[in-house]
PDB file of C-alpha atoms in Angstrom:
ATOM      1  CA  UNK A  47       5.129  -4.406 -17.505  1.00 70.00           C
ATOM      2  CA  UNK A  48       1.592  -6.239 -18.221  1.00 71.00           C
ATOM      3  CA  UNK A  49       1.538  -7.714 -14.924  1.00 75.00           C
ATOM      4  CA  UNK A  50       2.257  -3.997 -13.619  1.00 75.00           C
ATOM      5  CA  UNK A  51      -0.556  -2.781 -15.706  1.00 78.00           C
ATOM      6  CA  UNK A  52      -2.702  -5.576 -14.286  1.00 79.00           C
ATOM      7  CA  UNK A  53      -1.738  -4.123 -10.748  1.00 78.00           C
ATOM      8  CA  UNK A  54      -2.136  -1.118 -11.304  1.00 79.00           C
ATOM      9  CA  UNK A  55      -5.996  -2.050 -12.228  1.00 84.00           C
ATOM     10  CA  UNK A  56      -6.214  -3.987  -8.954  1.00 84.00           C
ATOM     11  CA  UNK A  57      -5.311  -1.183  -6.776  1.00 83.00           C
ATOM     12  CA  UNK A  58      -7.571   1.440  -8.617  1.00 86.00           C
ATOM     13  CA  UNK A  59     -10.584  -1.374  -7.793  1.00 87.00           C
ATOM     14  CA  UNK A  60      -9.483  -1.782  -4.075  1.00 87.00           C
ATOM     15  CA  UNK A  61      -8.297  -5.331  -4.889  1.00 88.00           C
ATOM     16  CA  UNK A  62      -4.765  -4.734  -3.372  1.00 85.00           C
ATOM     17  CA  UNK A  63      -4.149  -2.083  -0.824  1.00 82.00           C
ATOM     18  CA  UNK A  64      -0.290  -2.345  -0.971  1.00 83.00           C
ATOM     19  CA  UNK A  65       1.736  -3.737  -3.755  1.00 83.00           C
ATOM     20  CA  UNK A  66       4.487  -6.500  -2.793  1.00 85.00           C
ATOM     21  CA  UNK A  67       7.173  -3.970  -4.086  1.00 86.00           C
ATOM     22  CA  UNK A  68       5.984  -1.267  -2.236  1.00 88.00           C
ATOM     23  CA  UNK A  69       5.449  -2.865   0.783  1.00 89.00           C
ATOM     24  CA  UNK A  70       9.251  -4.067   0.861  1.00 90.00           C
ATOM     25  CA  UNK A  71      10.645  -0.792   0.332  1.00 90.00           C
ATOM     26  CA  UNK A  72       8.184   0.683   2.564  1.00 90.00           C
ATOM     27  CA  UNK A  73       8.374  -1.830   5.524  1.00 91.00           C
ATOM     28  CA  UNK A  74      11.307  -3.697   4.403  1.00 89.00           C
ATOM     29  CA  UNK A  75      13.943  -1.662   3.539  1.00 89.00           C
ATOM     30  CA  UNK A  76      12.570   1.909   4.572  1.00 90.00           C
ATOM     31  CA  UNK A  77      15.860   3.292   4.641  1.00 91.00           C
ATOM     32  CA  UNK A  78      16.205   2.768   0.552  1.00 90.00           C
ATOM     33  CA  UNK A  79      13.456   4.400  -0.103  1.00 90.00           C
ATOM     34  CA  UNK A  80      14.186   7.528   2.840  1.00 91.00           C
ATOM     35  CA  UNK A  81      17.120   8.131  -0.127  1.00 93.00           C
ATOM     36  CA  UNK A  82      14.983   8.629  -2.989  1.00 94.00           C
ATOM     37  CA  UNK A  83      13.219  12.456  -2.927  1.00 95.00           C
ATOM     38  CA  UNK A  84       9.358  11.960  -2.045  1.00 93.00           C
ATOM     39  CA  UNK A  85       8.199  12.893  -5.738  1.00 95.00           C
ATOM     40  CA  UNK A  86      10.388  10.229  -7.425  1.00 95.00           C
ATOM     41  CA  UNK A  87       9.464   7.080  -4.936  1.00 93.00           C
ATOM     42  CA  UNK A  88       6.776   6.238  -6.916  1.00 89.00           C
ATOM     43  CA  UNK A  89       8.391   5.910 -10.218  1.00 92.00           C
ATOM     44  CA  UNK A  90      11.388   4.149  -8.316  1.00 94.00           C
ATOM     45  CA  UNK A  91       9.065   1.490  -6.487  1.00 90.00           C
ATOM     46  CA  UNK A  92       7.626   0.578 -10.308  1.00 88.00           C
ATOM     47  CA  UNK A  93      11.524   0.332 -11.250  1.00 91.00           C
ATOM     48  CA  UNK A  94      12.030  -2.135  -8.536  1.00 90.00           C
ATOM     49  CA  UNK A  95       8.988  -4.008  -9.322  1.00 87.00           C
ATOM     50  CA  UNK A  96       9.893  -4.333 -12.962  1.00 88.00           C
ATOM     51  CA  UNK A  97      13.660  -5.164 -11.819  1.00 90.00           C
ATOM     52  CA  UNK A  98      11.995  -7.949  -9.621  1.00 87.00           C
ATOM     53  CA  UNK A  99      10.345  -9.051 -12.621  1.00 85.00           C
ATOM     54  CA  UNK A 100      13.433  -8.747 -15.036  1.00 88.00           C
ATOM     55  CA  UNK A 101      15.444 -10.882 -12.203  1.00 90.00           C
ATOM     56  CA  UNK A 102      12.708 -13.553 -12.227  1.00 87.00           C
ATOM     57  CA  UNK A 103      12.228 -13.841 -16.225  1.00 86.00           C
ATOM     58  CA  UNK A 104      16.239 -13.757 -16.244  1.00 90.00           C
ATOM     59  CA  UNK A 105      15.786 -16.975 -13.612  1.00 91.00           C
ATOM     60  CA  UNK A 106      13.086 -18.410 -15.904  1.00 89.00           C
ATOM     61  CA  UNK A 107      15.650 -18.621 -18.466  1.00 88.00           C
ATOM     62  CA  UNK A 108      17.826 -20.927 -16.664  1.00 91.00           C
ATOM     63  CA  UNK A 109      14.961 -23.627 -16.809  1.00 90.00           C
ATOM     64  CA  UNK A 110      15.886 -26.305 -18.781  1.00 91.00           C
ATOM     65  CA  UNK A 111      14.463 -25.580 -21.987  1.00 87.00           C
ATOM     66  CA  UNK A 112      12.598 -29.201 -22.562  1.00 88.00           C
ATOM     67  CA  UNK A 113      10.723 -28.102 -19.348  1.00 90.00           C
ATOM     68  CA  UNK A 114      10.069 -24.360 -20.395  1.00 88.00           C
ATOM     69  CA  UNK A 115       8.389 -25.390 -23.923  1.00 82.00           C
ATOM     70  CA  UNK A 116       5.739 -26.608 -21.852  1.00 87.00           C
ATOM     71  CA  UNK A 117       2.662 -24.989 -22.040  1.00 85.00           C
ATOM     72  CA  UNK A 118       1.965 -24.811 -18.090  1.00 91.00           C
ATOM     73  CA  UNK A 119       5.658 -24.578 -17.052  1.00 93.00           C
ATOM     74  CA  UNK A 120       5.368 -20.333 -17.028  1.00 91.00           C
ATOM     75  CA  UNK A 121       2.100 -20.096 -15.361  1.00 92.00           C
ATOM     76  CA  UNK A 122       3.040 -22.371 -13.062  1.00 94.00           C
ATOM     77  CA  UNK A 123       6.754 -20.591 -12.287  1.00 93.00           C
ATOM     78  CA  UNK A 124       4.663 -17.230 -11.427  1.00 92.00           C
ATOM     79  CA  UNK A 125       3.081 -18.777  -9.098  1.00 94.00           C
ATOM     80  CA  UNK A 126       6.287 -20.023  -7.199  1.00 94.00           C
ATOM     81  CA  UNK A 127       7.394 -16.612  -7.851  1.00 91.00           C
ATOM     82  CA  UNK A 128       4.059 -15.719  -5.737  1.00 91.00           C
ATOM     83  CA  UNK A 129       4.311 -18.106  -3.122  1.00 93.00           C
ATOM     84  CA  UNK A 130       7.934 -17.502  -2.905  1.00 92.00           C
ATOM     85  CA  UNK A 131       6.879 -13.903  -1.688  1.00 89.00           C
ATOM     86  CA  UNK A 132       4.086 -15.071   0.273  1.00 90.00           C
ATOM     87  CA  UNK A 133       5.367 -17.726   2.549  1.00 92.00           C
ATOM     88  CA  UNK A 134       8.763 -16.255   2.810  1.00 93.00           C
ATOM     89  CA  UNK A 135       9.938 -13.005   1.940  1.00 90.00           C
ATOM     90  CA  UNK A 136       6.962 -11.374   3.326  1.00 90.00           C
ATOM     91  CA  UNK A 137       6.942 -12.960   6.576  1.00 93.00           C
ATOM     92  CA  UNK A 138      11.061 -12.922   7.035  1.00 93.00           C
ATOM     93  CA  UNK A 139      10.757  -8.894   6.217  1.00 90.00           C
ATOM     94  CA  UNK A 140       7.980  -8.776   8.788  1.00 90.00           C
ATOM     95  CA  UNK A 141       5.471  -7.018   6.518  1.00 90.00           C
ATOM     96  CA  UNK A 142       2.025  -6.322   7.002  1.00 87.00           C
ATOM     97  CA  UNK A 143       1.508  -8.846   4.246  1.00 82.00           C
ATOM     98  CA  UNK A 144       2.679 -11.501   6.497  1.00 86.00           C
ATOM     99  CA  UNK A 145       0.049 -10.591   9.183  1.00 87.00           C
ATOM    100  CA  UNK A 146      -3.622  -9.807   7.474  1.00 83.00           C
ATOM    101  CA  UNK A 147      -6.168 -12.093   6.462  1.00 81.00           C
ATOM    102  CA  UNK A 148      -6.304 -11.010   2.616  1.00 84.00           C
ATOM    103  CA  UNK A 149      -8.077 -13.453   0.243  1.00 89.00           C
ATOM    104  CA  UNK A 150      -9.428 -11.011  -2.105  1.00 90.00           C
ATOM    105  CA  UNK A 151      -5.559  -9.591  -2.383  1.00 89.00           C
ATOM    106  CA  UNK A 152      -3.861 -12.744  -2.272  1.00 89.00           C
ATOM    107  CA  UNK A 153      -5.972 -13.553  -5.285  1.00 90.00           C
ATOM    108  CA  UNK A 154      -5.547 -10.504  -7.405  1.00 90.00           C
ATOM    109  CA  UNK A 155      -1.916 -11.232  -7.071  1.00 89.00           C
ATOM    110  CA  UNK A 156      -1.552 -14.610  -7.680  1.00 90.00           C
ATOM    111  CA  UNK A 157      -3.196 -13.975 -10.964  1.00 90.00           C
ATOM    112  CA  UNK A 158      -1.197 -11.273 -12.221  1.00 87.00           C
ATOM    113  CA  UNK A 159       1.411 -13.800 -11.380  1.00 89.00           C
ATOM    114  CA  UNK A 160       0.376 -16.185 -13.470  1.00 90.00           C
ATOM    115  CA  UNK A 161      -0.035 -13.864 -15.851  1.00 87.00           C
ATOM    116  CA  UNK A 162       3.745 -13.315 -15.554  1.00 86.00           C
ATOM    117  CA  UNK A 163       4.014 -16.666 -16.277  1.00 88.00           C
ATOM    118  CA  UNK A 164       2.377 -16.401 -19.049  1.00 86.00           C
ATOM    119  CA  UNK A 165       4.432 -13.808 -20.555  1.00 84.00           C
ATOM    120  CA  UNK A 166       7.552 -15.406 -19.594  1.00 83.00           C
ATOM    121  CA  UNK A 167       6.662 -18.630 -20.619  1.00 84.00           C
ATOM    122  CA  UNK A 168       7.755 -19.429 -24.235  1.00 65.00           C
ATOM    123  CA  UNK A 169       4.115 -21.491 -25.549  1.00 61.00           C
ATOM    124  CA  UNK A 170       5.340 -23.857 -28.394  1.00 55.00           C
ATOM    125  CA  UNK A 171       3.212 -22.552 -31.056  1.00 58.00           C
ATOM    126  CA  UNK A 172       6.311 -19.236 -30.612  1.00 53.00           C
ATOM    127  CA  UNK A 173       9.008 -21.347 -32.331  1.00 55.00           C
ATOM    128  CA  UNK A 174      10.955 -19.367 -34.646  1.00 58.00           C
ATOM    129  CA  UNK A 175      12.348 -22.129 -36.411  1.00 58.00           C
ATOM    130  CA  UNK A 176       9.061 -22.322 -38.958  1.00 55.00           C
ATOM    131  CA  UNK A 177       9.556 -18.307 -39.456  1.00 53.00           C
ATOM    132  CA  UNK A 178      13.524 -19.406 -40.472  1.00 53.00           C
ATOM    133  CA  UNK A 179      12.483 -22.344 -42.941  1.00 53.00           C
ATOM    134  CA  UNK A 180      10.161 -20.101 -44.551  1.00 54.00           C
ATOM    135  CA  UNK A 181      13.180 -17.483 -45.362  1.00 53.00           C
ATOM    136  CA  UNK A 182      15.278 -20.159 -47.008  1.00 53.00           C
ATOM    137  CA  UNK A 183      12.580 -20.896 -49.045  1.00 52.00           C
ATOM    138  CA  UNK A 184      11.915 -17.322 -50.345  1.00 55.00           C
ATOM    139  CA  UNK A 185      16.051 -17.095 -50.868  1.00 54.00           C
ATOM    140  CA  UNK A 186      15.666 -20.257 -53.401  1.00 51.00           C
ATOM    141  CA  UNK A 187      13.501 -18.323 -55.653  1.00 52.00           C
TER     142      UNK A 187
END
């Protein structure tokens, strides 16, 4: 949902002109989207977009978890999950994406990407297992 928010901010600024999700039900899949009533398709392409996201942090799980307590291992998964769009779903759905010469949107998204990352990624300072020592502690007294 924050990297959402952060796209939403892009496209108000001009950054991005169409988001990843929509483009794929737009170009991609139109025929999805044809079944969804006009005044619900927007709420249903920020669904799929947090779906896509859900999916991915669901995948980030399956990391090995010595390699996800790194501090660069999330950042650096978001922007696979980028690239992963970039140099192949995009061009294998033929979408516009594929085709335009986009730095300034290419970079908006790889950074809300990262910020996925981010999110996603656990940094080690999040341990629980301090917060649990310092319950058996209170119990004793």
């Amino acid at each position: 949902m924050a990297m959402s928010g952060m796209r939403q901010v892009a496209v108000g600024l001009g950054m991005i002109e169409r988001t990843p999700p929509e483009a794929i039900l737009r170009e991609g899949v139109p025929s999805l989207l044809h079944e969804v009533p006009a005044h619900r398709r927007t709420a249903f392409i920020e669904l799929a977009h947090w779906g896509y996201g859900a999916a991915a942090g669901a995948a980030f799980g399956l990391v090995p978890a010595r390699v996800r307590g790194a501090r660069l291992t999330g950042p650096v998964y978001g922007v696979l999950a980028w690239g992963l769009f970039e140099l192949a779903l995009a061009p294998a759905l033929d979408l516009a994406h594929a085709h335009r010469v986009r730095p300034q949107e290419r970079l908006a998204l790889l950074v809300d990407h990262a910020v996925f990352g981010l999110i996603v990624g656990a940094p080690p300072e999040a341990d629980i297992t301090e917060a649990e020592q310092g319950t058996d502690d209170q119990d004793r007294s």
